Short mmCIF file of C-alpha atoms in Angstrom, two decimals:
data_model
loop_
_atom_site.label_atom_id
_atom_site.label_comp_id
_atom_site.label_asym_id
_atom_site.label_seq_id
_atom_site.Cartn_x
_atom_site.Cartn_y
_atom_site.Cartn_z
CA UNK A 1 0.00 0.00 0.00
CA UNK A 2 1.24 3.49 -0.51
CA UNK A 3 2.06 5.75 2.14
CA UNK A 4 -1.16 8.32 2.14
CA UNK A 5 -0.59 12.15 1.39
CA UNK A 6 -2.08 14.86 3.70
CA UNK A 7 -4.61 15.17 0.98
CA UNK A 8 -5.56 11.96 1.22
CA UNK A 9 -6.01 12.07 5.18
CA UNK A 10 -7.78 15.26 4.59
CA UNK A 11 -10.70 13.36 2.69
CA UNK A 12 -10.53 10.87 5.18
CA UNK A 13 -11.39 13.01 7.98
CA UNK A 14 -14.36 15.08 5.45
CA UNK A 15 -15.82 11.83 4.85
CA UNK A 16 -15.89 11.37 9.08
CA UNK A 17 -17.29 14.78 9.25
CA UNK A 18 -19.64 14.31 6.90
CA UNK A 19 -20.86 10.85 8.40
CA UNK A 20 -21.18 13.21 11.56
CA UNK A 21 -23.71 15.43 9.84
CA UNK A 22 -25.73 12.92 8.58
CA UNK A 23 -26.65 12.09 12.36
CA UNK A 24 -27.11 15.75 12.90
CA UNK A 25 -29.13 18.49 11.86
CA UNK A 26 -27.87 21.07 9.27
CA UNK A 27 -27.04 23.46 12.00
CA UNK A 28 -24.28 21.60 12.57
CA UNK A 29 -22.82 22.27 8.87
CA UNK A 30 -23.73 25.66 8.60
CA UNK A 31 -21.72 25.97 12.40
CA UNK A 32 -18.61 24.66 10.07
CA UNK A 33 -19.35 27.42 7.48
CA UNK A 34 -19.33 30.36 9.78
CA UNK A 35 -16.37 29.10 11.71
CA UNK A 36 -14.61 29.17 8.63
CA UNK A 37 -16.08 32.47 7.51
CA UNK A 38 -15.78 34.68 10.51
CA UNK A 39 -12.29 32.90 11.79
CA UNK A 40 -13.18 31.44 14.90
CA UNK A 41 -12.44 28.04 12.81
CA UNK A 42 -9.12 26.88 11.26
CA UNK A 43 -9.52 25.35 7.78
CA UNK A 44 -7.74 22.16 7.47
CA UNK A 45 -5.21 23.29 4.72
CA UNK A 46 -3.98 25.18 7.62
CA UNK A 47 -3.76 22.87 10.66
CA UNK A 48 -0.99 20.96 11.59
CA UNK A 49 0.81 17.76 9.91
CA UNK A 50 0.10 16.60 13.42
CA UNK A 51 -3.12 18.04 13.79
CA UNK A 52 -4.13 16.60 10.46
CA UNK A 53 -2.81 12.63 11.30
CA UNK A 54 -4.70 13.06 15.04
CA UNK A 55 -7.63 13.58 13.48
CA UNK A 56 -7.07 11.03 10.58
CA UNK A 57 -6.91 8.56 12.75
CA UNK A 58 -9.93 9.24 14.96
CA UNK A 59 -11.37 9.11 11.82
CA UNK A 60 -10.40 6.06 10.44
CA UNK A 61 -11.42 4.05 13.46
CA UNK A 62 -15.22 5.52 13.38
CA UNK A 63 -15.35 5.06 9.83
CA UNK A 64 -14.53 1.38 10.37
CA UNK A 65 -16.86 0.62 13.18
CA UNK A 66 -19.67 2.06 11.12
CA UNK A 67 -18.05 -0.87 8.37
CA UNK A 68 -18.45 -3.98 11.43
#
């Protein structure tokens, strides 16, 4: 297997985020949005390379469970 790129983490952890949602109501996107408009929010092209795997891999184990 090949060694996965921060872009490929950072789909990862959308499709987690999105799985999220679906349980949700769309307050909880629209939340997102304004974080991301007014600031308060970092996007994820700006986090951390450590920020980014953390994240990647609390989102690989929930995507999995939902899998079993």
């Amino acid at each position: 297997m090949s060694k996965l790129d921060r872009d490929d983490m950072i789909e990862t952890i959308l499709d987690y985020w999105q799985e999220g949602w679906y349980d949700g109501d769309q307050s909880d996107v629209i939340d997102e949005l304004r974080g991301l408009h007014n600031g308060s929010e970092k996007s994820l092209d700006k986090w951390s390379d450590s920020d980014i795997k953390n994240e990647y891999e609390i989102a690989v184990k929930f995507l999995e469970e939902l899998e079993d």
